[in-house]
PDB file of C-alpha atoms and ligand atoms in Angstrom:
ATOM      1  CA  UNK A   8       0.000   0.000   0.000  1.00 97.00           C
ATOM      2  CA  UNK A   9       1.588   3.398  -1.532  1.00 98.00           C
ATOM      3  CA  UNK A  10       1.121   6.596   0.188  1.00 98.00           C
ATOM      4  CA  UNK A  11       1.173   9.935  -0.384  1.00 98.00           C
ATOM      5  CA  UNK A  12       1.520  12.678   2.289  1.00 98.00           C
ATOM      6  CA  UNK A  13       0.498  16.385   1.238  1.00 98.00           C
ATOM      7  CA  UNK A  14       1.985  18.074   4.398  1.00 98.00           C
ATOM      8  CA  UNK A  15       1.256  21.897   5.277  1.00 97.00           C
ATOM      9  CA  UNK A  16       1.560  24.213   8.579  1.00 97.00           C
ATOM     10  CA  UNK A  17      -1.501  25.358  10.081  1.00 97.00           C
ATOM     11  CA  UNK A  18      -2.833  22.936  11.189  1.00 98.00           C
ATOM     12  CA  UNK A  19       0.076  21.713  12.761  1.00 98.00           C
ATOM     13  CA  UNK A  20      -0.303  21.004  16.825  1.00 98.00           C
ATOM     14  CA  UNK A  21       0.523  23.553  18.677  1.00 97.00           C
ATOM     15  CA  UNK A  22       0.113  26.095  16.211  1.00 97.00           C
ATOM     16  CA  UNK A  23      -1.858  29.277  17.078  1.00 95.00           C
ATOM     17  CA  UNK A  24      -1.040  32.109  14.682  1.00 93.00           C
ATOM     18  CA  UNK A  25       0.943  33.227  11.384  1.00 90.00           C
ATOM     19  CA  UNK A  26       3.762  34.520  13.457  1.00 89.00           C
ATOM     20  CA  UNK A  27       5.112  31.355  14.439  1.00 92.00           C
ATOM     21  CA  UNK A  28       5.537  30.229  10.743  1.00 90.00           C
ATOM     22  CA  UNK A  29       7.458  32.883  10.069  1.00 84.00           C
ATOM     23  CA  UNK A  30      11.255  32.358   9.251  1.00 74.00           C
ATOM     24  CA  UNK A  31      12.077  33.842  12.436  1.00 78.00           C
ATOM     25  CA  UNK A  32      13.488  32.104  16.019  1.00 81.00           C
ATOM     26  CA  UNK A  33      10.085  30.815  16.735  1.00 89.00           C
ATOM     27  CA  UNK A  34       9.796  29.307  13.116  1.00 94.00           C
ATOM     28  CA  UNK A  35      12.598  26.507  14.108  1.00 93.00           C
ATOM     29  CA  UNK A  36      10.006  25.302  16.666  1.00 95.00           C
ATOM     30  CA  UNK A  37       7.581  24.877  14.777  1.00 96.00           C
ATOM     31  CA  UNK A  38       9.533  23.068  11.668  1.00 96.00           C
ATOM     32  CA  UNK A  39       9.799  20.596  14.690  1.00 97.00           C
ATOM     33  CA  UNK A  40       6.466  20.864  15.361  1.00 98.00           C
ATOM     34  CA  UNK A  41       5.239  20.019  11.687  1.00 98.00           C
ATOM     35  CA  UNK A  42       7.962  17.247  11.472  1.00 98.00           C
ATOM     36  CA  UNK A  43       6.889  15.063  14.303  1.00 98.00           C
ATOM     37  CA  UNK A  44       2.930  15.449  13.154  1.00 98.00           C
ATOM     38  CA  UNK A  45       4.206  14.139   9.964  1.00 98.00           C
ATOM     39  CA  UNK A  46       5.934  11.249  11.928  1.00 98.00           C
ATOM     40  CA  UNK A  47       2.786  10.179  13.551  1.00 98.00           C
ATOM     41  CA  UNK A  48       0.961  10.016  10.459  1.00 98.00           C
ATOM     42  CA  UNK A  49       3.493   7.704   9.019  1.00 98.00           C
ATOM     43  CA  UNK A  50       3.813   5.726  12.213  1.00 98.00           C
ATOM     44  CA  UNK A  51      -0.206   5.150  11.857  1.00 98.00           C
ATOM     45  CA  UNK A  52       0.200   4.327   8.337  1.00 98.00           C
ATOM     46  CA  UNK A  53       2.551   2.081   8.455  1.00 98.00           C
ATOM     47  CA  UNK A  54       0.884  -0.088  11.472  1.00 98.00           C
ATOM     48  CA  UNK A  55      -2.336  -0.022   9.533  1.00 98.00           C
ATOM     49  CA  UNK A  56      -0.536  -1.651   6.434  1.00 98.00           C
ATOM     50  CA  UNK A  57       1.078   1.115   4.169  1.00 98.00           C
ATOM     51  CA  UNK A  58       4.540   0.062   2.682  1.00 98.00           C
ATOM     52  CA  UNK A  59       5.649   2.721   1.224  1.00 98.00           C
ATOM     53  CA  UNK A  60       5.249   6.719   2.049  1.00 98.00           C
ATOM     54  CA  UNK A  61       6.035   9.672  -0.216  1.00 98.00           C
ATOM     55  CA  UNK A  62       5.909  13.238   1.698  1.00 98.00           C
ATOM     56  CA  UNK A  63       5.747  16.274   0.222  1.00 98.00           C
ATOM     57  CA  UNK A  64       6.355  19.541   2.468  1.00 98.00           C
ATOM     58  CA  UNK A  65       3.704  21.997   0.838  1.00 97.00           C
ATOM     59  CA  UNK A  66       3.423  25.302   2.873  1.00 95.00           C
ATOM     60  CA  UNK A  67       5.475  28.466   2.722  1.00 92.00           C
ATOM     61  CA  UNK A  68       9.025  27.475   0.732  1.00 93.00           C
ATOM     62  CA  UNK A  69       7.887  24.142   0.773  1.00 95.00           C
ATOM     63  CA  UNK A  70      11.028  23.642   2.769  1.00 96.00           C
ATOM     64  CA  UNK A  71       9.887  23.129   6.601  1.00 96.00           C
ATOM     65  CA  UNK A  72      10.173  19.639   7.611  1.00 98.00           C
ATOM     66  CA  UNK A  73      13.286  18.044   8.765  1.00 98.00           C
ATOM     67  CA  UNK A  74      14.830  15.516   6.896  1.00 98.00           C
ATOM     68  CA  UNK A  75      17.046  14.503   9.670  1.00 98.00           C
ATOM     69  CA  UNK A  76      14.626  13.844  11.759  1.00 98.00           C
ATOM     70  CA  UNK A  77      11.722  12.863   9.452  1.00 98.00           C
ATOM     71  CA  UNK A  78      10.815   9.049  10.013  1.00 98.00           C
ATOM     72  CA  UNK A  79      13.457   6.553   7.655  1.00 98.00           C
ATOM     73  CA  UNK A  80      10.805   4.685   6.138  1.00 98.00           C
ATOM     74  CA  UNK A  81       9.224   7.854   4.273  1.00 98.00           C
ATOM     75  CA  UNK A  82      10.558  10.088   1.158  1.00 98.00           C
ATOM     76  CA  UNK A  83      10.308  13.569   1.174  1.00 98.00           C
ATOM     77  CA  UNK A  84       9.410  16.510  -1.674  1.00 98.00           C
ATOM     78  CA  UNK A  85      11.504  19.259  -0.547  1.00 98.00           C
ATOM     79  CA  UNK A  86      11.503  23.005  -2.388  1.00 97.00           C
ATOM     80  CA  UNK A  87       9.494  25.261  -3.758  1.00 92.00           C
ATOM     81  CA  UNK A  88       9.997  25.136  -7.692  1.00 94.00           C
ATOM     82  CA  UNK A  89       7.018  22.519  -8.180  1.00 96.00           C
ATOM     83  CA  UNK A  90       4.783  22.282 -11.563  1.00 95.00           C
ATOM     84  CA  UNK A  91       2.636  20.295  -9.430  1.00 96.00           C
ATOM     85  CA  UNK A  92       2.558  22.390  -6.192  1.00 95.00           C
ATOM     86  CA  UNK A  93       1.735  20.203  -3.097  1.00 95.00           C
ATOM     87  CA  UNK A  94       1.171  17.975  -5.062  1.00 97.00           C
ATOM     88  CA  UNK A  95       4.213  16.918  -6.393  1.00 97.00           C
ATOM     89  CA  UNK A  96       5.143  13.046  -7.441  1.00 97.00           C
ATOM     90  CA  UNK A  97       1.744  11.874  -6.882  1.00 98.00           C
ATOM     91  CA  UNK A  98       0.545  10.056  -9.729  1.00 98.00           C
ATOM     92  CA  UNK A  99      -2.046   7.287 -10.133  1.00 98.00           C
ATOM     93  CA  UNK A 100       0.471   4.160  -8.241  1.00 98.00           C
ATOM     94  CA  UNK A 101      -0.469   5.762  -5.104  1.00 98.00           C
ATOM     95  CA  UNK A 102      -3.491   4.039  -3.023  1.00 98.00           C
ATOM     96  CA  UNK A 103      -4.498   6.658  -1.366  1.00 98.00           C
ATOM     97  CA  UNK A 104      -3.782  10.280  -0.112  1.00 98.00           C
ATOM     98  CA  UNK A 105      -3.444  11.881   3.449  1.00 98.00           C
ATOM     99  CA  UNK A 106      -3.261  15.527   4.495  1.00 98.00           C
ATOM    100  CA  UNK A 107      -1.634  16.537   7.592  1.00 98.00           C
ATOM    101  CA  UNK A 108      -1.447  19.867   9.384  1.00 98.00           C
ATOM    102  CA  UNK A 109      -4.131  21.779   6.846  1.00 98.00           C
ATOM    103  CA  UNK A 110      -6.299  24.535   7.377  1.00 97.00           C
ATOM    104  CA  UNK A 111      -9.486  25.955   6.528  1.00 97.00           C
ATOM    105  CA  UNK A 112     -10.159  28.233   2.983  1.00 97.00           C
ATOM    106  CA  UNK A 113     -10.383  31.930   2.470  1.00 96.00           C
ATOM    107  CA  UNK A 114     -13.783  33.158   3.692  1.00 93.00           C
ATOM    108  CA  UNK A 115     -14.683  29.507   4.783  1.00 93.00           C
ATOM    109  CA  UNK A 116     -15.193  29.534   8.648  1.00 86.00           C
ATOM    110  CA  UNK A 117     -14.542  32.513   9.879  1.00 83.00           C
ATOM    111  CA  UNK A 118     -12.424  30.876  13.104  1.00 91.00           C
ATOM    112  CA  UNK A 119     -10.520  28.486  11.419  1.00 95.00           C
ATOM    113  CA  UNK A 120      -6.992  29.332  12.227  1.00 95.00           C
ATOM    114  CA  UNK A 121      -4.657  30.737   9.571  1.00 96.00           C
ATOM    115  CA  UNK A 122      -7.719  30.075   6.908  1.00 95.00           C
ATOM    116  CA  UNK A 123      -6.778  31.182   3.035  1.00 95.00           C
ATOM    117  CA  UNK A 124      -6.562  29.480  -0.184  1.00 96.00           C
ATOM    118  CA  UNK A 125      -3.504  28.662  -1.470  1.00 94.00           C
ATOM    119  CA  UNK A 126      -2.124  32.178  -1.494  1.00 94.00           C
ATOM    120  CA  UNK A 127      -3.193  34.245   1.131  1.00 92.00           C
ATOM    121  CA  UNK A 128      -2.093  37.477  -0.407  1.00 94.00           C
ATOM    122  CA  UNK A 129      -3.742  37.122  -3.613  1.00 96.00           C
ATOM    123  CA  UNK A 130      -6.777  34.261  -3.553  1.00 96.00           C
ATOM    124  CA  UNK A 131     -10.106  34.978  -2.306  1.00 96.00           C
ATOM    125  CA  UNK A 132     -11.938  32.401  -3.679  1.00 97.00           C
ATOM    126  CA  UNK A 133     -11.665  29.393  -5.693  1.00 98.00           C
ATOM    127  CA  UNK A 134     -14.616  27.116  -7.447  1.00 98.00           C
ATOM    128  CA  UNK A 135     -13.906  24.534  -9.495  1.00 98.00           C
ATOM    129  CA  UNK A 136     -16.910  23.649 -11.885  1.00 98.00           C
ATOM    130  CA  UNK A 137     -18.887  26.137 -10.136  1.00 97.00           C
ATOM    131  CA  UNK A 138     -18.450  24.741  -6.303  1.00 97.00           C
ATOM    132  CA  UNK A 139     -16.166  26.680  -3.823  1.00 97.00           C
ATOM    133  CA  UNK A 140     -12.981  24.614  -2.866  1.00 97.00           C
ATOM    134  CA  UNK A 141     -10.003  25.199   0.125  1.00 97.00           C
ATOM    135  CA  UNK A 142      -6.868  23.231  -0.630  1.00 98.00           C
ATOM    136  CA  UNK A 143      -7.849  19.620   0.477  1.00 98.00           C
ATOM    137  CA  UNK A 144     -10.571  19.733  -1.491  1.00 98.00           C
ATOM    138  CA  UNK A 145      -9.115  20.692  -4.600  1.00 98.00           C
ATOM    139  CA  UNK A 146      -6.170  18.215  -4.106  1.00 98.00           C
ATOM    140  CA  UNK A 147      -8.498  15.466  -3.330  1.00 98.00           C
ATOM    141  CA  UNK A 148     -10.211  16.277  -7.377  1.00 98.00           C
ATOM    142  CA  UNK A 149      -6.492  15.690  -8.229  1.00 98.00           C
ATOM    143  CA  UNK A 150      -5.988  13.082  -6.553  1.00 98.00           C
ATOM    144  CA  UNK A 151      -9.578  11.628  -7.551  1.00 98.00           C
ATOM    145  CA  UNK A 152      -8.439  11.837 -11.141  1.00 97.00           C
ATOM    146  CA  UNK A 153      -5.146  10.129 -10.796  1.00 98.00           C
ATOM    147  CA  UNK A 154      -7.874   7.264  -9.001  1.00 98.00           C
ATOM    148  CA  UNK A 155      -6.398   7.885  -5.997  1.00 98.00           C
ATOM    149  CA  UNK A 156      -8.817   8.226  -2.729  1.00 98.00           C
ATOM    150  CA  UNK A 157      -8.254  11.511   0.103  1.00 98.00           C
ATOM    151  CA  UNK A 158      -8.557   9.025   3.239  1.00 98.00           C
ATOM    152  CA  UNK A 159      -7.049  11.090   6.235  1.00 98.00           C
ATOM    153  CA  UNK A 160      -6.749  14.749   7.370  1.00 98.00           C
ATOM    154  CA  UNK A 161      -5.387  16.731  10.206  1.00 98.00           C
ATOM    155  CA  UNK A 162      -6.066  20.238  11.415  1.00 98.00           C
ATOM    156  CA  UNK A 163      -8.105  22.472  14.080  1.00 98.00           C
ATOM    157  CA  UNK A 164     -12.056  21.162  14.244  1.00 98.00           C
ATOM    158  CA  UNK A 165     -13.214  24.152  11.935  1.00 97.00           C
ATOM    159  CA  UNK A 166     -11.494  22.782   8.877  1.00 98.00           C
ATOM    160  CA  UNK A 167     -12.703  19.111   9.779  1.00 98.00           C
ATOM    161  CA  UNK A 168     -15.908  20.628   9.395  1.00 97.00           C
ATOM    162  CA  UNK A 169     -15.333  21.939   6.693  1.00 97.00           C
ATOM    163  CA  UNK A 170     -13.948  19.162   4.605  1.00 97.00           C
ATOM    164  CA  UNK A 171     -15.945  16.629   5.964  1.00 97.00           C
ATOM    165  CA  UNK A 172     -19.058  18.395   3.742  1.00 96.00           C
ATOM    166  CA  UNK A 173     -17.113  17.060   0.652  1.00 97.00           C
ATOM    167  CA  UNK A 174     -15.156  14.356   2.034  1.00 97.00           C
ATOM    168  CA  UNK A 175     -17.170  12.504   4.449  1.00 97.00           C
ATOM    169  CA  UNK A 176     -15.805   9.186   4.710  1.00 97.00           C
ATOM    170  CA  UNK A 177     -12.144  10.878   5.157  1.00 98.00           C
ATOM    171  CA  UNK A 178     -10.385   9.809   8.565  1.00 98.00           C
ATOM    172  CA  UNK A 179     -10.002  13.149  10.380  1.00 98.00           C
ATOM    173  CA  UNK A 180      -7.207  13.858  13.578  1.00 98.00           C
ATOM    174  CA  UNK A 181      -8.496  17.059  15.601  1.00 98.00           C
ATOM    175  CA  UNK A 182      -5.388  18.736  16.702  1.00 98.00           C
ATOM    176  CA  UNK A 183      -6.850  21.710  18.455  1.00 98.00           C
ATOM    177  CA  UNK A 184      -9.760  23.748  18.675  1.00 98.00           C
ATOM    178  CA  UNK A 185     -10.333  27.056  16.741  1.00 97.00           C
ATOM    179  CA  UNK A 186     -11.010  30.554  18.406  1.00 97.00           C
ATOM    180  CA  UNK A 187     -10.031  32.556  15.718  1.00 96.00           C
ATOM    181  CA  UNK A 188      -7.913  32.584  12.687  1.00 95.00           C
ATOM    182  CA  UNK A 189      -5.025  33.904  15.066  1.00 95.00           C
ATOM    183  CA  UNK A 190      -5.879  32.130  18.232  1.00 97.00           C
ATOM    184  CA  UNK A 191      -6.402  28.450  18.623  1.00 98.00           C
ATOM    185  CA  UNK A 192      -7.387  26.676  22.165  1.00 98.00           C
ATOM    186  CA  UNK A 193      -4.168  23.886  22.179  1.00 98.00           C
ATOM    187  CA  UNK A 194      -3.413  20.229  23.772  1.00 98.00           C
ATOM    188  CA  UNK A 195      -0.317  18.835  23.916  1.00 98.00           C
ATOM    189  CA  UNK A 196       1.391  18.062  20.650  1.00 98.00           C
ATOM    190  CA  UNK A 197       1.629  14.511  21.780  1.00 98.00           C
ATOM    191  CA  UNK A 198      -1.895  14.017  22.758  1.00 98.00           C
ATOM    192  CA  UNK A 199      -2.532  15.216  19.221  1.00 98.00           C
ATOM    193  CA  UNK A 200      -0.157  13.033  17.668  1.00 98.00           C
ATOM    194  CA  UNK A 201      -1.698   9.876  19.658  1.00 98.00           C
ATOM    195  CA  UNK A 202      -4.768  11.346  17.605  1.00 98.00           C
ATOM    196  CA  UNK A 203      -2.745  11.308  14.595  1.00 98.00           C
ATOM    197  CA  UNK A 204      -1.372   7.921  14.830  1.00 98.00           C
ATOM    198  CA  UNK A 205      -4.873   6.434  15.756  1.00 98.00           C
ATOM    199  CA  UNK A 206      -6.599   7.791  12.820  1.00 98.00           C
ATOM    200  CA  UNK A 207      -4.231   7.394  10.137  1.00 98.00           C
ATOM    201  CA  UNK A 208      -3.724   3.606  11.126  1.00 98.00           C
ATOM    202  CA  UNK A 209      -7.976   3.472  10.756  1.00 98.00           C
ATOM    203  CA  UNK A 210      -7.874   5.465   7.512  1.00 98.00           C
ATOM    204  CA  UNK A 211      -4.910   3.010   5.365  1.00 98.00           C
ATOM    205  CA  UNK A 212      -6.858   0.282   7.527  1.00 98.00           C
ATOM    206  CA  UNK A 213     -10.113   1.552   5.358  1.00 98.00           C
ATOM    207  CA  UNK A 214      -8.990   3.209   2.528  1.00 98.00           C
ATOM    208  CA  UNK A 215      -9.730   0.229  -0.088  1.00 97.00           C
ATOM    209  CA  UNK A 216     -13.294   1.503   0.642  1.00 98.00           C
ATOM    210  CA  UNK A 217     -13.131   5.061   0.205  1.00 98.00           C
ATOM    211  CA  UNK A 218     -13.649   6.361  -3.174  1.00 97.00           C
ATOM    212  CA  UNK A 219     -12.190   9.040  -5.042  1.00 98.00           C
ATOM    213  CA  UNK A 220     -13.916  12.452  -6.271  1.00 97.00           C
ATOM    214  CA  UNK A 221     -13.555  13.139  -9.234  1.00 96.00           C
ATOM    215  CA  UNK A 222     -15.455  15.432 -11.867  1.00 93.00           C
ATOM    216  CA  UNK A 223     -15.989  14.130 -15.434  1.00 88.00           C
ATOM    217  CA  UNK A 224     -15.107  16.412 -18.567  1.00 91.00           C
ATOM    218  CA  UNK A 225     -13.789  19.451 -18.717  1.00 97.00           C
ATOM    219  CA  UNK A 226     -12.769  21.715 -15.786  1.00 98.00           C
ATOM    220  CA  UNK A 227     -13.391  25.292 -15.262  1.00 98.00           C
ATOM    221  CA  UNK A 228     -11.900  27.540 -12.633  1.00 98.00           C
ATOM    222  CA  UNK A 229     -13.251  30.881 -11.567  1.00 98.00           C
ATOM    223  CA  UNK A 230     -10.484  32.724  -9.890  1.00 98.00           C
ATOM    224  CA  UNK A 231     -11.672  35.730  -7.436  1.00 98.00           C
ATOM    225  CA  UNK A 232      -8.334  37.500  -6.989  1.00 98.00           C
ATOM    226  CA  UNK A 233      -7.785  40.270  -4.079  1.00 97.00           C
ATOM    227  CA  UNK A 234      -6.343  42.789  -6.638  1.00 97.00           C
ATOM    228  CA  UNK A 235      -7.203  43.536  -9.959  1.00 97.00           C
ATOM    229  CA  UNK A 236      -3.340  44.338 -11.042  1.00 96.00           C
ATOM    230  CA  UNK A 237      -3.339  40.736  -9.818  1.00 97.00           C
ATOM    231  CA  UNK A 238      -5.838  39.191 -11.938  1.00 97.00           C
ATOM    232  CA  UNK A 239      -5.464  41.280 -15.484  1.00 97.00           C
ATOM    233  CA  UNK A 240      -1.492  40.386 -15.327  1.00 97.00           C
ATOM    234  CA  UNK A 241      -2.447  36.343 -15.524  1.00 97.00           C
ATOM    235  CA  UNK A 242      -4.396  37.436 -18.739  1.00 97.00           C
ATOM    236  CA  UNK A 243      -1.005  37.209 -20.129  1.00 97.00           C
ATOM    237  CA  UNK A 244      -1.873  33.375 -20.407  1.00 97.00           C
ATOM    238  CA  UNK A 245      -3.893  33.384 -23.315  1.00 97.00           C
ATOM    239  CA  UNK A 246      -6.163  30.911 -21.772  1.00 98.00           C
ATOM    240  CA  UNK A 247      -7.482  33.476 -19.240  1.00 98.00           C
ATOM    241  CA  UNK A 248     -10.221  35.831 -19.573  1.00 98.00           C
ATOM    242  CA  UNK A 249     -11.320  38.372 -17.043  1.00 98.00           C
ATOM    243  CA  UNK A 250     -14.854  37.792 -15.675  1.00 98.00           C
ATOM    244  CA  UNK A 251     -14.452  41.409 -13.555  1.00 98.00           C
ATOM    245  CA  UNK A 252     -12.045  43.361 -12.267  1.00 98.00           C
ATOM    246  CA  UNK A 253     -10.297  40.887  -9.860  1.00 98.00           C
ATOM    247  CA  UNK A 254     -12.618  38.170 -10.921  1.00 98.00           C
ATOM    248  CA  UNK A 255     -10.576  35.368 -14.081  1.00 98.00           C
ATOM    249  CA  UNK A 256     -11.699  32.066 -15.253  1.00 98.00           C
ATOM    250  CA  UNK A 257     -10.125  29.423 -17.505  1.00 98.00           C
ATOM    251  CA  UNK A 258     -11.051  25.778 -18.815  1.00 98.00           C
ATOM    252  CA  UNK A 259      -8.867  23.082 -19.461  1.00 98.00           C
ATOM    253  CA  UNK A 260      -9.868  19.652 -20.648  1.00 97.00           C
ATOM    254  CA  UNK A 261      -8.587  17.546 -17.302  1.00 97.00           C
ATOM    255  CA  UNK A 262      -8.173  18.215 -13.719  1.00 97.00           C
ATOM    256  CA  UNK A 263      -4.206  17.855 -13.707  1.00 97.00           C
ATOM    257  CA  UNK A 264      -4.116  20.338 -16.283  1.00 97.00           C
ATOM    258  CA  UNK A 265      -6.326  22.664 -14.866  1.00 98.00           C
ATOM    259  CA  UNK A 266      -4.551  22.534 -11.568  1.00 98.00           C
ATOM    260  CA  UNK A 267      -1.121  23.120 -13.502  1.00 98.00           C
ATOM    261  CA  UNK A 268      -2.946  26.400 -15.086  1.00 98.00           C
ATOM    262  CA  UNK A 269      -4.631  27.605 -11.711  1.00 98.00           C
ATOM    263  CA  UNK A 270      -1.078  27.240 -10.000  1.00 97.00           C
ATOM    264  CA  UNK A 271       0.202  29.087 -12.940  1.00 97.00           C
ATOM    265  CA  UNK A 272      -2.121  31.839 -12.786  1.00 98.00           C
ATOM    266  CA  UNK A 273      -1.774  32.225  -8.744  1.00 97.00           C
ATOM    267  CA  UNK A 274       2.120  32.061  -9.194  1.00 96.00           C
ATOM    268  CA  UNK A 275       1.736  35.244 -11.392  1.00 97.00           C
ATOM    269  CA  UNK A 276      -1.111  37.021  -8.958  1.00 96.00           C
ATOM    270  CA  UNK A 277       2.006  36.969  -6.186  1.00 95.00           C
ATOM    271  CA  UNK A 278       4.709  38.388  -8.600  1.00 94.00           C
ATOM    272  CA  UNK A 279       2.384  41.090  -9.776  1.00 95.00           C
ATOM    273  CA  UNK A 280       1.313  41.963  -6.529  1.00 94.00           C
ATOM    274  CA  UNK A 281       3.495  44.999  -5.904  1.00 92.00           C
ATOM    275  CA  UNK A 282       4.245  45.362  -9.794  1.00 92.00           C
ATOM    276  CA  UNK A 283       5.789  42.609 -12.124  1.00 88.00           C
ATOM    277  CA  UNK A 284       9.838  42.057 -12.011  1.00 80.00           C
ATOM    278  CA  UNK A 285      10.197  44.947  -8.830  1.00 76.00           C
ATOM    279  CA  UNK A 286      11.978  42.574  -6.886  1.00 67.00           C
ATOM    280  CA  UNK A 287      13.703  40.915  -9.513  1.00 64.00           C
ATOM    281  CA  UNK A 288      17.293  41.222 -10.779  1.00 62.00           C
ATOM    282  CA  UNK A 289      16.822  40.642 -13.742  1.00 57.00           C
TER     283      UNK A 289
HETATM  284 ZN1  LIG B  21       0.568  26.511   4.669  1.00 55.24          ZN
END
């Protein structure tokens, strides 16, 4: 049994606000944080039958966990120059996918700690085929269309909630409770990995009976940016048309395209942000 591991920050244990995930002297805690969450999962995983693990580090500079200490028996994605985002190396020989320390969307609960959409600083909102999506949920239609099955999460309760409306048979680890999106009510980090361990050992236990989403035909994202210098610069891709001033929408004619586009798109929202090539040497 093949897994992959789409790893991000939030909704690590023990983790409260943005500051901490900051590359500053509290940041080095937390990498330790996020890499022993990870290690539960795996632990789980591997008692419940997985045999081989694949992590990819997906928040920030997609650079966070520790390899060093990062269990032996997984792989890890490391860097940020990815075609395929969080995403990258999954492909359809994995059984099942598992997403650990995640976080509520943009405009989703309005407690869910650190909530945004892939890019804080540029997404609003995201639909795919007309229905509003956070991260899991759009990396679960990836995943869905590769035939592999979203079959674990981990994060405050607000974004279990919040998933569990799409993904309801999904195997979910509550790490701590939400107060607001910069305030979180915590338990120890190893009470929530016990959590971790338990559920992700049920989940790959289960996870030959969880089916994939997927959405047939074409796929159409409607982008609603927070800037409109933001969302006219990604009509550079000729594939992009502006549905309003911060509002763009594109169609491609599968989902691992279309998530190649949208990342595309977003990747030029954050350059053009404060004005194309201002902070480049170029
Ligand atoms: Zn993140």
């Amino acid at each position: 049994m093949k897994l992959f591991i789409s790893a991000d920050m939030e909704g690590i244990s023990g983790v409260a606000t943005n500051q901490q995930l900051k590359t500053n002297s509290e940041y080095q805690r937390f990498r330790k944080l996020m890499t022993a969450d990870v290690n539960a999962a795996i632990e789980g995983a591997f008692t419940g039958g997985a045999t081989e693990i694949v992590v990819a580090d997906g928040h920030g500079n997609m650079s966070n966990i520790l390899i060093e200490e990062l269990d032996s028996r997984a792989r890890l994605v490391s860097g940020n120059n990815r075609v395929m985002c969080q995403l990258e190396g999954l492909d359809e020989s994995f059984d099942g996918i598992m997403f650990v320390g995640h976080h509520g969307r943009e405009g989703g609960s309005d407690v869910a700690v650190i909530s945004h959409t892939l890019a804080g600083i540029c997404v609003n909102e995201m639909k795919i085929n007309g229905k509003i999506v956070g991260e899991t949920e759009m990396n679960s239609l990836v995943a869905g269309s590769f035939s592999v099955p979203a079959i674990f999460i981990s994060g405050d309760d607000a974004y279990v909630r919040e998933v569990k409306e799409t993904l309801p048979d999904v195997e979910a680890a509550v790490t701590k409770r939400a107060v607001d999106r910069f305030a979180a009510e915590l338990i120890h980090p190893e009470v929530a990995r016990e959590e971790i361990r338990a559920k992700a050992e049920a989940a790959v236990k289960k996870a030959k009976t969880i089916k994939p989403i997927t959405f047939e035909g074409p796929i159409t994202f409607d982008l609603e940016l927070k800037g409109s210098q933001q969302a006219k610069m990604t009509t550079t891709i000729p594939t992009v048309e502006l549905t309003g001033p911060k509002s763009i929408r594109f169609t491609c004619n599968d989902m691992v395209t279309a998530y190649k586009h949208m990342w595309g798109c977003v990747i030029i929202a954050i350059t053009a942000t404060n004005g194309v090539l201002g902070s480049v040497n170029a």
